[in-house]
Amino acid sequence: MQTSTFLKPNCYVNDAAFDWLYPEKIQQLSRRHWTPLSIAKSAARFLAHQPGKKILDIGSGVGKFCLVGARFYPESSFYGIEQREELYQYAMEAREVTQTGNAHFIQGNFTQTDISAYDGFYFYNSFFENLVDQDQIDNKVELSTSLYNYYSRCLFKKLNDCASGTRLVTFHSLEDEVPPCYQLVDTSADLMLKMWIRR
Ligand SMILES: C[S@@+](CC[C@H](N)C(=O)[O-])C[C@H]1O[C@@H](n2cnc3c(N)ncnc32)[C@H](O)[C@@H]1O
């Protein structure tokens, strides 16, 4: 083993170690806004159930779910779409530092993305920020109840149009975006993490 590899800290041992990939202001948002490591691993295990799966995180933030999934499931590809330019840049930097070739990030609004090429989706209640007026990530995007409704309806329709067998993981979701054709197949004990398969 090369000395540099040996000395490189393992950012995947716990959440605090992972958060060190980012500046302090991003670390401070972690508990509220970024997926815990153990949840990311469980979600990725379900979505990357076979090699070659293409998975999209809808609202990928600073890339935590994608980077963790990509690290533990190297035979699948993890993509993240994120509306905030600054968070997208942090995801790209963390991808570079961790040398995660099977994680990819796109900057934009998911409403503009064709999701039909993906086999599975991860959704950490990304639109909820439109319903509350505290603990915001920043004040750089427009937020409103009507946007929550618009985004939820748009994702519902996109998920509805996906092929049978498409997998979905929701975390802390109000489930407004989950069409009835998605069958619940597993949950965490606290019911916050849910695994679904489209009939
Ligand atoms: C709760 S964070 C989750 C981040 C990441 N998925 C994770 O688990 O670590 C939700 C993210 O969704 C993003 N988001 C919200 N609405 C979006 C939209 N319409 N298009 C793209 N990203 C969006 C927010 O900017 C935020 O970074």
Short mmCIF file of C-alpha atoms and ligand atoms in Angstrom, two decimals, residues 30 32-36 40 57-66 81-84 87 106 108-111 122-130 137-138 141 143 147 151 171, ligand 1:
data_model
loop_
_atom_site.label_atom_id
_atom_site.label_comp_id
_atom_site.label_asym_id
_atom_site.label_seq_id
_atom_site.Cartn_x
_atom_site.Cartn_y
_atom_site.Cartn_z
CA SER A 30 -25.60 18.24 7.91
CA ARG A 32 -30.88 18.73 9.28
CA HIS A 33 -30.35 18.50 5.53
CA TRP A 34 -27.94 15.73 4.46
CA THR A 35 -28.67 12.00 4.61
CA PRO A 36 -27.03 10.12 7.51
CA ALA A 40 -27.49 6.33 2.60
CA ASP A 57 -30.94 11.49 -6.25
CA ILE A 58 -33.63 14.15 -6.75
CA GLY A 59 -32.25 17.18 -4.92
CA SER A 60 -28.71 15.94 -4.27
CA GLY A 61 -27.45 18.80 -2.08
CA VAL A 62 -23.70 18.49 -1.52
CA GLY A 63 -23.72 14.93 -2.90
CA LYS A 64 -23.67 12.86 0.26
CA PHE A 65 -26.12 10.12 -0.80
CA CYS A 66 -24.50 9.74 -4.23
CA ILE A 81 -29.50 16.74 -9.65
CA GLU A 82 -29.34 19.87 -7.51
CA GLN A 83 -30.91 23.28 -8.09
CA ARG A 84 -28.44 25.28 -5.97
CA LEU A 87 -24.16 22.98 -3.39
CA ILE A 106 -25.97 17.79 -12.64
CA GLY A 108 -30.48 22.32 -12.44
CA ASN A 109 -34.10 21.85 -11.50
CA PHE A 110 -35.33 18.26 -11.64
CA THR A 111 -38.45 19.47 -13.51
CA TYR A 122 -33.66 8.51 -3.95
CA PHE A 123 -35.76 11.30 -2.46
CA TYR A 124 -34.99 12.97 0.87
CA ASN A 125 -38.07 15.17 1.15
CA SER A 126 -36.42 17.77 -1.07
CA PHE A 127 -39.49 19.98 -1.52
CA PHE A 128 -40.34 20.30 2.18
CA GLU A 129 -38.29 23.50 2.45
CA ASN A 130 -41.18 25.16 0.57
CA ILE A 137 -30.25 25.97 3.55
CA ASP A 138 -29.91 29.54 2.22
CA VAL A 141 -33.98 29.97 -4.31
CA LEU A 143 -39.74 28.94 -1.91
CA LEU A 147 -43.88 25.43 -5.61
CA TYR A 151 -42.77 20.00 -7.67
CA PHE A 171 -36.71 9.42 3.49
C1 LIG B 1 -32.91 17.65 2.18
S1 LIG B 1 -31.71 18.10 0.97
C2 LIG B 1 -31.09 16.47 0.60
C3 LIG B 1 -29.73 16.45 -0.06
C4 LIG B 1 -29.22 15.07 -0.47
N1 LIG B 1 -30.22 14.33 -1.23
C5 LIG B 1 -28.84 14.26 0.72
O1 LIG B 1 -29.62 13.40 1.07
O2 LIG B 1 -27.78 14.47 1.32
C6 LIG B 1 -32.75 18.50 -0.41
C7 LIG B 1 -32.07 19.17 -1.58
O3 LIG B 1 -33.00 19.23 -2.67
C8 LIG B 1 -32.73 20.39 -3.42
N2 LIG B 1 -33.91 20.71 -4.22
C9 LIG B 1 -35.12 21.13 -3.76
N3 LIG B 1 -35.97 21.32 -4.79
C10 LIG B 1 -35.29 21.01 -5.93
C11 LIG B 1 -35.64 21.01 -7.31
N4 LIG B 1 -36.85 21.40 -7.71
N5 LIG B 1 -34.70 20.62 -8.22
C12 LIG B 1 -33.45 20.26 -7.80
N6 LIG B 1 -33.06 20.27 -6.50
C13 LIG B 1 -33.97 20.63 -5.57
C14 LIG B 1 -32.41 21.43 -2.35
O4 LIG B 1 -31.69 22.53 -2.90
C15 LIG B 1 -31.60 20.60 -1.35
O5 LIG B 1 -30.23 20.69 -1.62
#
